[in-house]
Tab-separated table of C-alpha atoms and ligand atoms in Angstrom:
chain	number	residue	atom	x	y	z
A	21	MET	CA	-27.547	-4.354	-14.836
A	22	ARG	CA	-24.929	-4.513	-17.603
A	23	THR	CA	-21.540	-2.893	-18.116
A	24	THR	CA	-18.206	-3.399	-19.858
A	25	VAL	CA	-15.998	-3.726	-16.758
A	26	GLY	CA	-17.482	-4.790	-13.425
A	27	ILE	CA	-15.239	-3.603	-10.593
A	28	ILE	CA	-15.511	-5.145	-7.134
A	29	GLY	CA	-14.196	-2.880	-4.376
A	30	ALA	CA	-13.736	0.891	-3.997
A	31	GLY	CA	-10.310	1.009	-2.382
A	32	PRO	CA	-7.525	2.784	-4.256
A	33	ALA	CA	-7.338	-0.008	-6.872
A	34	GLY	CA	-11.042	-0.062	-7.802
A	35	LEU	CA	-11.481	3.706	-7.664
A	36	LEU	CA	-8.447	4.458	-9.825
A	37	LEU	CA	-9.438	1.739	-12.276
A	38	ALA	CA	-12.909	3.272	-12.690
A	39	ARG	CA	-11.332	6.677	-13.277
A	40	LEU	CA	-8.789	5.437	-15.861
A	41	LEU	CA	-11.503	3.519	-17.711
A	42	HIS	CA	-13.755	6.583	-17.736
A	43	ASN	CA	-10.903	8.654	-19.208
A	44	ALA	CA	-10.391	5.973	-21.873
A	45	GLY	CA	-14.097	6.032	-22.768
A	46	ILE	CA	-14.798	2.563	-21.312
A	47	GLU	CA	-17.882	1.963	-19.129
A	48	SER	CA	-17.669	0.459	-15.675
A	49	VAL	CA	-19.694	-0.107	-12.513
A	50	VAL	CA	-18.064	-0.200	-9.062
A	51	LEU	CA	-19.575	-2.317	-6.266
A	52	GLU	CA	-18.375	-1.485	-2.744
A	53	SER	CA	-19.637	-3.374	0.294
A	54	ARG	CA	-19.023	-0.587	2.868
A	55	ASP	CA	-20.490	2.908	3.044
A	56	ARG	CA	-18.731	6.019	1.743
A	57	ALA	CA	-17.763	7.380	5.172
A	58	TYR	CA	-16.076	4.100	6.103
A	59	VAL	CA	-14.025	3.965	2.888
A	60	GLU	CA	-12.975	7.612	3.290
A	61	ARG	CA	-11.875	7.201	6.904
A	62	ARG	CA	-9.900	3.960	6.731
A	63	GLN	CA	-6.297	4.776	7.752
A	64	ARG	CA	-3.606	3.311	5.522
A	65	ALA	CA	-0.142	4.265	4.278
A	66	GLY	CA	0.681	7.504	2.552
A	67	ILE	CA	3.769	7.270	0.360
A	68	LEU	CA	3.277	7.671	-3.391
A	69	GLU	CA	6.069	6.634	-5.741
A	70	GLN	CA	6.889	9.081	-8.502
A	71	GLY	CA	5.143	6.868	-11.087
A	72	THR	CA	2.022	6.742	-8.885
A	73	VAL	CA	2.025	10.532	-8.597
A	74	GLU	CA	2.196	10.837	-12.383
A	75	VAL	CA	-0.708	8.403	-12.879
A	76	LEU	CA	-2.894	10.167	-10.291
A	77	ARG	CA	-2.035	13.586	-11.728
A	78	ALA	CA	-3.020	12.456	-15.237
A	79	ALA	CA	-6.214	10.980	-13.765
A	80	GLY	CA	-7.171	14.418	-12.462
A	81	ALA	CA	-6.372	14.184	-8.740
A	82	GLU	CA	-5.223	17.806	-8.571
A	83	ARG	CA	-5.535	18.405	-4.797
A	84	MET	CA	-2.561	16.029	-4.420
A	85	ASP	CA	-0.276	18.593	-6.079
A	86	ARG	CA	-1.478	21.329	-3.741
A	87	GLU	CA	-1.408	19.405	-0.456
A	88	GLY	CA	1.015	16.518	-1.011
A	89	LEU	CA	4.542	16.869	0.378
A	90	ARG	CA	7.435	16.026	-1.931
A	91	HIS	CA	10.144	14.028	-0.129
A	92	ASP	CA	13.666	13.686	-1.492
A	93	GLY	CA	14.900	11.139	1.030
A	94	ILE	CA	14.433	9.091	4.168
A	95	GLU	CA	16.513	8.712	7.289
A	96	LEU	CA	17.732	5.359	8.585
A	97	ARG	CA	18.390	5.387	12.308
A	98	PHE	CA	20.385	2.642	14.036
A	99	ASP	CA	22.909	2.345	16.829
A	100	ARG	CA	22.009	5.936	17.909
A	101	ARG	CA	23.222	7.133	14.465
A	102	ARG	CA	21.414	8.868	11.627
A	103	HIS	CA	21.946	8.194	7.922
A	104	ARG	CA	20.064	10.047	5.193
A	105	VAL	CA	19.327	8.348	1.853
A	106	ASP	CA	19.184	11.014	-0.857
A	107	PHE	CA	16.749	9.771	-3.534
A	108	PRO	CA	17.298	12.261	-6.394
A	109	ALA	CA	21.090	11.997	-6.095
A	110	LEU	CA	20.971	8.187	-6.258
A	111	THR	CA	18.221	7.668	-8.839
A	112	GLY	CA	18.759	10.399	-11.397
A	113	GLY	CA	16.214	12.777	-9.923
A	114	LYS	CA	13.409	10.622	-8.506
A	115	SER	CA	11.457	11.469	-5.358
A	116	VAL	CA	8.263	10.324	-3.581
A	117	MET	CA	5.219	12.162	-2.256
A	118	VAL	CA	3.558	12.014	1.137
A	119	TYR	CA	-0.187	12.137	0.491
A	120	ALA	CA	-2.461	9.945	2.582
A	121	GLN	CA	-4.404	7.079	1.038
A	122	THR	CA	-7.573	8.445	2.682
A	123	GLU	CA	-7.127	11.605	0.612
A	124	VAL	CA	-6.450	9.649	-2.601
A	125	CYS	CA	-9.718	7.774	-2.007
A	126	LYS	CA	-11.706	10.942	-1.212
A	127	ASP	CA	-10.436	12.646	-4.399
A	128	LEU	CA	-11.221	9.640	-6.620
A	129	ILE	CA	-14.684	9.126	-5.081
A	130	ALA	CA	-15.575	12.790	-5.657
A	131	LEU	CA	-14.428	12.584	-9.299
A	132	GLN	CA	-16.313	9.347	-9.911
A	133	LEU	CA	-19.569	10.609	-8.422
A	134	LYS	CA	-19.282	13.863	-10.378
A	135	GLU	CA	-18.586	12.502	-13.834
A	136	GLY	CA	-17.919	8.748	-13.823
A	137	GLY	CA	-20.027	5.611	-14.081
A	138	PRO	CA	-22.079	4.166	-11.214
A	139	LEU	CA	-20.289	3.696	-7.883
A	140	LEU	CA	-22.568	1.772	-5.533
A	141	PHE	CA	-21.817	1.823	-1.824
A	142	GLU	CA	-23.292	-0.850	0.454
A	143	ALA	CA	-23.243	-3.195	-2.558
A	144	GLU	CA	-21.617	-6.449	-1.516
A	145	ALA	CA	-20.370	-8.834	-4.205
A	146	LEU	CA	-21.404	-12.385	-3.298
A	147	ALA	CA	-19.695	-14.300	-6.104
A	148	VAL	CA	-18.129	-14.010	-9.545
A	149	GLU	CA	-19.650	-16.481	-12.016
A	150	GLY	CA	-18.791	-17.499	-15.577
A	151	ALA	CA	-15.213	-16.213	-15.483
A	152	GLU	CA	-14.328	-18.740	-18.178
A	153	THR	CA	-17.089	-17.557	-20.529
A	154	ASP	CA	-17.382	-14.344	-22.588
A	155	HIS	CA	-20.016	-13.052	-20.173
A	156	PRO	CA	-18.810	-13.094	-16.603
A	157	ARG	CA	-21.278	-11.936	-13.930
A	158	VAL	CA	-21.091	-10.601	-10.419
A	159	ARG	CA	-23.887	-11.578	-8.066
A	160	PHE	CA	-24.296	-8.871	-5.446
A	161	ARG	CA	-26.596	-7.533	-2.757
A	162	HIS	CA	-27.310	-3.796	-2.718
A	163	LYS	CA	-29.008	-2.450	0.392
A	164	GLY	CA	-30.574	-5.838	1.065
A	165	VAL	CA	-31.708	-6.618	-2.506
A	166	GLU	CA	-29.935	-9.264	-4.622
A	167	ASP	CA	-29.010	-8.392	-8.220
A	168	VAL	CA	-26.649	-9.471	-11.016
A	169	LEU	CA	-24.098	-7.324	-12.863
A	170	GLU	CA	-23.435	-8.693	-16.377
A	171	CYS	CA	-19.984	-7.744	-17.687
A	172	ASP	CA	-17.451	-8.243	-20.474
A	173	TYR	CA	-14.692	-8.273	-17.843
A	174	VAL	CA	-14.646	-8.423	-14.055
A	175	VAL	CA	-11.801	-6.929	-12.024
A	176	GLY	CA	-11.530	-8.053	-8.402
A	177	CYS	CA	-10.205	-5.026	-6.476
A	178	ASP	CA	-11.805	-6.283	-3.278
A	179	GLY	CA	-8.740	-6.525	-1.078
A	180	PHE	CA	-7.341	-9.448	0.868
A	181	TRP	CA	-10.704	-10.464	2.389
A	182	GLY	CA	-12.731	-10.170	-0.837
A	183	VAL	CA	-14.620	-12.818	-2.825
A	184	ALA	CA	-13.119	-12.455	-6.320
A	185	ARG	CA	-10.061	-14.623	-5.663
A	186	ALA	CA	-12.330	-17.530	-4.712
A	187	ALA	CA	-13.575	-17.710	-8.324
A	188	VAL	CA	-10.174	-19.017	-9.448
A	189	PRO	CA	-10.344	-22.831	-9.115
A	190	ALA	CA	-7.964	-24.109	-6.438
A	191	GLY	CA	-6.263	-26.457	-8.885
A	192	ARG	CA	-5.347	-23.541	-11.142
A	193	SER	CA	-3.772	-21.290	-8.558
A	194	SER	CA	-0.859	-21.145	-6.130
A	195	THR	CA	-0.366	-18.956	-3.105
A	196	PHE	CA	2.872	-17.870	-1.490
A	197	GLU	CA	2.705	-16.525	2.012
A	198	ARG	CA	4.650	-15.448	5.055
A	199	THR	CA	3.311	-14.020	8.260
A	200	TYR	CA	5.454	-12.161	10.788
A	201	PRO	CA	5.379	-12.530	14.569
A	202	PHE	CA	4.869	-8.783	15.000
A	203	GLY	CA	2.609	-5.945	13.888
A	204	TRP	CA	2.616	-2.154	13.943
A	205	LEU	CA	0.917	-0.038	16.559
A	206	GLY	CA	0.114	3.131	14.579
A	207	ILE	CA	-0.909	6.508	15.955
A	208	LEU	CA	-2.067	9.805	14.507
A	209	ALA	CA	-1.078	12.796	16.640
A	210	ASP	CA	-1.881	16.490	16.380
A	211	VAL	CA	1.715	17.641	16.448
A	212	PRO	CA	4.064	18.836	13.691
A	213	PRO	CA	6.384	16.003	12.568
A	214	SER	CA	9.661	15.976	14.512
A	215	HIS	CA	11.641	15.572	11.294
A	216	ASP	CA	10.985	16.829	7.770
A	217	GLU	CA	11.499	13.365	6.228
A	218	LEU	CA	10.461	9.837	7.266
A	219	VAL	CA	12.665	8.159	9.866
A	220	TYR	CA	12.993	4.353	9.837
A	221	ALA	CA	14.574	3.236	13.127
A	222	ARG	CA	16.131	-0.125	14.003
A	223	HIS	CA	16.470	-0.549	17.771
A	224	ASP	CA	17.103	-3.471	20.125
A	225	ARG	CA	13.617	-2.830	21.551
A	226	GLY	CA	12.093	-3.073	18.052
A	227	PHE	CA	11.361	-1.017	14.945
A	228	ALA	CA	9.852	2.485	14.948
A	229	LEU	CA	8.768	4.756	12.094
A	230	LEU	CA	8.161	8.467	12.035
A	231	SER	CA	5.871	9.567	9.209
A	232	MET	CA	3.379	12.371	8.699
A	233	ARG	CA	0.062	13.311	7.154
A	234	SER	CA	0.576	17.088	6.914
A	235	PRO	CA	2.812	19.803	8.380
A	236	SER	CA	0.671	19.654	11.543
A	237	VAL	CA	-0.187	15.934	11.857
A	238	SER	CA	2.327	13.178	12.701
A	239	ARG	CA	1.891	9.486	11.948
A	240	LEU	CA	4.085	7.201	14.040
A	241	TYR	CA	4.464	3.452	14.365
A	242	LEU	CA	5.965	1.014	16.876
A	243	GLN	CA	6.729	-2.656	16.290
A	244	VAL	CA	4.608	-4.668	18.769
A	245	PRO	CA	3.821	-8.396	19.218
A	246	ALA	CA	1.283	-9.637	16.634
A	247	ASP	CA	-1.576	-10.091	19.114
A	248	THR	CA	-1.311	-6.630	20.717
A	249	ASP	CA	-4.454	-4.734	21.733
A	250	ALA	CA	-3.934	-1.038	20.915
A	251	ASP	CA	-5.968	0.023	23.954
A	252	GLY	CA	-3.475	-1.793	26.179
A	253	TRP	CA	-0.980	1.018	25.450
A	254	SER	CA	-1.491	4.357	27.225
A	255	ASP	CA	-0.501	7.561	25.405
A	256	GLU	CA	2.336	8.080	27.882
A	257	GLU	CA	3.698	4.567	27.266
A	258	ILE	CA	3.580	5.091	23.503
A	259	TRP	CA	5.534	8.382	23.577
A	260	THR	CA	8.101	6.995	26.020
A	261	GLU	CA	8.679	3.932	23.840
A	262	LEU	CA	8.927	6.044	20.667
A	263	GLU	CA	11.494	8.302	22.365
A	264	ARG	CA	13.608	5.308	23.315
A	265	ARG	CA	13.595	3.781	19.855
A	266	PHE	CA	14.407	7.051	18.087
A	267	GLU	CA	17.223	7.994	20.492
A	268	THR	CA	20.356	9.467	18.898
A	269	ASP	CA	23.719	10.779	20.066
A	270	ASP	CA	22.913	14.311	18.944
A	271	ASP	CA	20.275	16.677	20.331
A	272	TRP	CA	17.325	15.441	18.218
A	273	THR	CA	14.070	15.323	20.183
A	274	LEU	CA	10.627	13.865	19.568
A	275	ARG	CA	7.700	16.300	19.836
A	276	ARG	CA	4.689	14.975	21.721
A	277	GLY	CA	1.065	15.937	21.093
A	278	PRO	CA	-2.501	14.672	21.551
A	279	ILE	CA	-3.025	11.184	20.069
A	280	THR	CA	-6.216	11.170	17.986
A	281	GLN	CA	-6.151	7.581	16.702
A	282	LYS	CA	-4.548	4.272	17.657
A	283	SER	CA	-4.658	0.888	15.910
A	284	VAL	CA	-2.636	-2.265	15.288
A	285	THR	CA	-1.834	-3.490	11.753
A	286	PRO	CA	-0.793	-7.112	11.178
A	287	MET	CA	2.134	-7.843	8.857
A	288	ARG	CA	1.910	-10.306	6.008
A	289	SER	CA	3.537	-11.142	2.683
A	290	TYR	CA	1.184	-12.885	0.244
A	291	VAL	CA	0.971	-13.517	-3.506
A	292	HIS	CA	-1.772	-15.295	-5.437
A	293	GLU	CA	-0.792	-16.636	-8.854
A	294	PRO	CA	-2.010	-16.213	-11.514
A	295	MET	CA	-3.670	-12.801	-11.270
A	296	ARG	CA	-6.119	-13.696	-14.024
A	297	HIS	CA	-8.614	-16.446	-14.668
A	298	GLY	CA	-10.502	-16.174	-17.981
A	299	ARG	CA	-12.232	-12.797	-17.916
A	300	LEU	CA	-11.654	-12.263	-14.209
A	301	PHE	CA	-8.619	-10.117	-13.329
A	302	LEU	CA	-7.297	-9.543	-9.797
A	303	ALA	CA	-5.703	-6.232	-8.811
A	304	GLY	CA	-4.198	-4.766	-5.643
A	305	ASP	CA	-4.563	-6.429	-2.254
A	306	ALA	CA	-6.959	-9.013	-3.748
A	307	ALA	CA	-3.876	-10.585	-5.367
A	308	HIS	CA	-0.984	-9.609	-3.125
A	309	ILE	CA	-0.062	-8.171	0.258
A	310	VAL	CA	3.228	-6.685	1.366
A	311	PRO	CA	4.259	-5.726	4.901
A	312	PRO	CA	4.070	-1.912	5.114
A	313	THR	CA	7.785	-1.316	5.761
A	314	GLY	CA	8.523	-0.505	2.116
A	315	ALA	CA	5.295	1.518	1.612
A	316	LYS	CA	4.516	-0.484	-1.526
A	317	GLY	CA	0.861	-1.637	-1.122
A	318	LEU	CA	-0.896	1.290	-2.769
A	319	ASN	CA	1.803	1.666	-5.420
A	320	LEU	CA	1.442	-1.965	-6.485
A	321	ALA	CA	-2.325	-1.555	-6.790
A	322	VAL	CA	-1.778	1.430	-9.092
A	323	GLY	CA	0.618	-0.590	-11.276
A	324	ASP	CA	-1.922	-3.409	-11.651
A	325	VAL	CA	-4.807	-1.222	-12.767
A	326	VAL	CA	-2.635	0.809	-15.162
A	327	THR	CA	-1.484	-2.488	-16.717
A	328	PHE	CA	-5.091	-3.668	-17.055
A	329	VAL	CA	-6.307	-0.456	-18.692
A	330	ARG	CA	-3.387	-0.450	-21.147
A	331	ALA	CA	-4.164	-4.058	-22.056
A	332	LEU	CA	-7.895	-3.472	-22.512
A	333	THR	CA	-7.308	-0.309	-24.555
A	334	HIS	CA	-4.860	-2.248	-26.745
A	335	ARG	CA	-7.489	-4.918	-27.245
A	336	ARG	CA	-10.110	-2.376	-28.294
A	337	GLU	CA	-7.769	-0.476	-30.600
A	338	THR	CA	-6.032	-3.405	-32.317
A	339	GLY	CA	-8.248	-6.424	-31.657
A	340	SER	CA	-5.261	-8.180	-30.096
A	341	ALA	CA	-5.642	-9.860	-26.687
A	342	GLU	CA	-1.868	-10.172	-26.351
A	343	LEU	CA	-1.521	-7.672	-23.482
A	344	LEU	CA	-4.586	-9.026	-21.653
A	345	ASP	CA	-3.074	-12.503	-21.911
A	346	ALA	CA	0.190	-11.134	-20.509
A	347	TYR	CA	-1.533	-9.237	-17.641
A	348	SER	CA	-0.693	-11.681	-14.868
A	349	ALA	CA	2.945	-12.209	-15.856
A	350	THR	CA	3.485	-8.468	-16.398
A	351	CYS	CA	2.072	-7.552	-12.989
A	352	LEU	CA	3.767	-10.390	-11.137
A	353	ARG	CA	7.251	-9.317	-12.233
A	354	ARG	CA	6.766	-5.990	-10.464
A	355	VAL	CA	4.864	-7.564	-7.574
A	356	TRP	CA	7.728	-9.909	-6.747
A	357	GLN	CA	10.256	-7.066	-6.817
A	358	ALA	CA	8.080	-5.217	-4.297
A	359	GLU	CA	7.688	-8.410	-2.230
A	360	ARG	CA	11.451	-8.789	-2.124
A	361	PHE	CA	12.023	-5.166	-1.155
A	362	SER	CA	9.287	-5.144	1.503
A	363	TYR	CA	10.641	-8.361	3.009
A	364	ASP	CA	14.203	-7.001	2.991
A	365	MET	CA	13.149	-3.734	4.650
A	366	THR	CA	11.089	-5.639	7.222
A	367	THR	CA	13.847	-8.064	8.185
A	368	LEU	CA	16.447	-5.280	8.092
A	369	LEU	CA	14.632	-3.134	10.628
A	370	HIS	CA	12.445	-5.332	12.884
A	371	ARG	CA	13.620	-7.367	15.811
A	372	ALA	CA	12.136	-10.877	15.746
A	373	PRO	CA	11.096	-12.155	19.220
A	374	ASP	CA	13.636	-14.992	18.891
A	375	ALA	CA	16.433	-12.906	17.338
A	376	THR	CA	19.906	-14.097	18.281
A	377	PRO	CA	22.881	-11.809	18.977
A	378	PHE	CA	24.328	-13.057	15.680
A	379	GLU	CA	21.258	-11.844	13.784
A	380	ASP	CA	21.381	-8.498	15.589
A	381	ARG	CA	24.950	-7.999	14.418
A	382	LEU	CA	24.002	-8.988	10.868
A	383	GLN	CA	21.236	-6.362	10.836
A	384	LEU	CA	23.678	-3.706	11.919
A	385	ALA	CA	26.151	-4.870	9.276
A	386	ARG	CA	23.447	-4.627	6.591
A	387	LEU	CA	22.583	-1.089	7.725
A	388	GLU	CA	26.264	-0.167	7.861
A	389	ARG	CA	26.646	-1.433	4.309
A	390	ILE	CA	23.799	0.816	3.089
A	391	ALA	CA	25.314	3.770	4.928
A	392	SER	CA	28.781	3.245	3.453
A	393	SER	CA	28.289	1.849	-0.041
A	394	ARG	CA	26.738	3.917	-2.801
A	395	ALA	CA	25.802	0.702	-4.626
A	396	ALA	CA	23.873	-0.662	-1.626
A	397	GLU	CA	22.227	2.683	-0.992
A	398	THR	CA	21.256	3.040	-4.659
A	399	ASP	CA	19.555	-0.355	-4.528
A	400	LEU	CA	17.362	0.874	-1.653
A	401	ALA	CA	16.662	4.260	-3.275
A	402	GLU	CA	15.665	2.701	-6.623
A	403	ALA	CA	13.279	0.274	-4.976
A	404	TYR	CA	11.777	2.864	-2.609
A	405	THR	CA	11.089	5.408	-5.369
A	406	GLY	CA	9.570	2.642	-7.487
A	407	PHE	CA	10.071	0.239	-10.369
A	408	PRO	CA	8.563	1.079	-13.764
A	409	ILE	CA	5.021	-0.110	-14.480
A	410	GLY	CA	4.697	-2.798	-17.166
B	530	APR	N1	-17.979	-6.704	-2.317
B	530	APR	C1	-17.720	-5.391	-2.515
B	530	APR	N2	-16.645	-4.749	-2.000
B	530	APR	C2	-15.799	-5.471	-1.246
B	530	APR	C3	-16.003	-6.843	-0.987
B	530	APR	C4	-17.155	-7.463	-1.553
B	530	APR	N3	-17.414	-8.760	-1.365
B	530	APR	N4	-14.983	-7.287	-0.195
B	530	APR	C5	-14.202	-6.233	0.037
B	530	APR	N5	-14.670	-5.121	-0.587
B	530	APR	C6	-14.100	-3.763	-0.597
B	530	APR	C7	-13.554	-3.308	0.737
B	530	APR	O1	-14.572	-2.781	1.574
B	530	APR	C8	-12.563	-2.255	0.308
B	530	APR	O2	-13.143	-0.969	0.224
B	530	APR	O3	-12.982	-3.760	-1.444
B	530	APR	C9	-12.119	-2.689	-1.082
B	530	APR	C10	-10.687	-3.151	-1.106
B	530	APR	O4	-9.855	-2.036	-0.856
B	530	APR	P1	-8.403	-2.159	-0.217
B	530	APR	O5	-8.388	-3.170	0.839
B	530	APR	O6	-7.960	-0.767	0.110
B	530	APR	O7	-7.504	-2.755	-1.415
B	530	APR	P2	-6.882	-2.087	-2.716
B	530	APR	O8	-7.811	-1.142	-3.366
B	530	APR	O9	-6.292	-3.210	-3.483
B	530	APR	O10	-5.721	-1.175	-2.131
B	530	APR	C11	-4.426	-1.597	-1.958
B	530	APR	O11	-4.478	0.000	-0.219
B	530	APR	O12	-5.541	-1.072	1.398
B	530	APR	C12	-4.344	-0.612	1.073
B	530	APR	O13	-2.656	-1.955	2.055
B	530	APR	C13	-3.397	-1.681	0.923
B	530	APR	O14	-2.058	0.028	0.404
B	530	APR	C14	-2.683	-1.103	-0.153
B	530	APR	C15	-3.667	-0.632	-1.113
B	531	PHB	C1	2.612	5.971	6.645
B	531	PHB	O1	2.797	7.198	6.577
B	531	PHB	O2	1.546	5.503	7.069
B	531	PHB	C2	3.681	5.051	6.205
B	531	PHB	C3	4.842	5.562	5.662
B	531	PHB	C4	5.856	4.716	5.263
B	531	PHB	C5	5.708	3.357	5.415
B	531	PHB	C6	4.543	2.831	5.933
B	531	PHB	C7	3.524	3.667	6.339
B	531	PHB	O3	6.731	2.537	5.046
């Protein structure tokens, strides 16, 4: 098999990349180790920055405009108080959209199968070879049979546990990492969201988040110890704990409903530098992970693949490799801003197991500062609605 761009992984990064390349008239092949049903069901975040919405709209994901929910703010909840951050007022008109990653993936898969290049499910990449030559290859196994995909470029969109990153020699790369002593217990519940915007709550018992998937489905999270087994929490215990952490001085109440899904997500910050080695490019979770508190994971993946397609198009139109050479540095500037923001949001809102009373007071002072200073609030709103790509 031969193609121009070999793409490993059919998460949001790989699927969007294939779509953008198709629209630019560039051939690609996508190799995905799991089956289609698995990729379409995997629960992940669901907040799209305005720039992400624009990219997906231009790529043809039109169901998003019909079913996605535009959000003009979030609520911060602390000390039994509520503070709304108004995005358009603070950012000159920007907003975000609630549209689940599962739906983004379903839309992009349908488009790719209808009119794009090959998208092979159950095709596991085994290794990337020849990244330093003009003809990199991906060795893979499709439904039990080994094969080789010959490419001009390979893009590793294979997530944190993928194989692409391993093709960068250890001596040529650096990693930066932080793990957190807590995770998120996430639930999906068949009940209309109890608030029309997301609620991020800081509580002495730990962080809680109210989000949603649609006007009739709520998505809620609780901070739990890192090694928590989701099945160890009964539905009753989950609702009681959520109620406690969202408590306010006014008459706000949390609506309960049947829980249809429960799982625990670990929290990690991670960056691999550089994001390019020869003709191998890394994009999305293959190169970086953020804790989910800032809702940046999917949005970073979109920025990476847009940057790659711009650079490759530039190369084909002008003959200049300047933008391809700048790919890693261009992406990493935005990546580190998202790392900073995600870390700040995480440490602002979570209670570490060894938190001291001094640190508790500092958290409240940081929240108070956001609630009372337009400058501090603008900093949050700008980061949440997204930094420009490139
Ligand atoms: N061969 C083929 N496919 C692979 C391999 C492999 N060796 N290893 C992993 N994959 C596939 C996974 O099955 C998965 O479908 O690569 C895909 C990677 O997708 P994601 O993990 O979703 O990563 P990415 O596309 O970068 O998306 C980033 O989505 O996952 C969230 O938190 C993440 O929100 C962030 C965003
Ligand atoms: C979600 O809806 O899953 C979600 C929303 C906001 C976050 C993280 C996850 O910060």
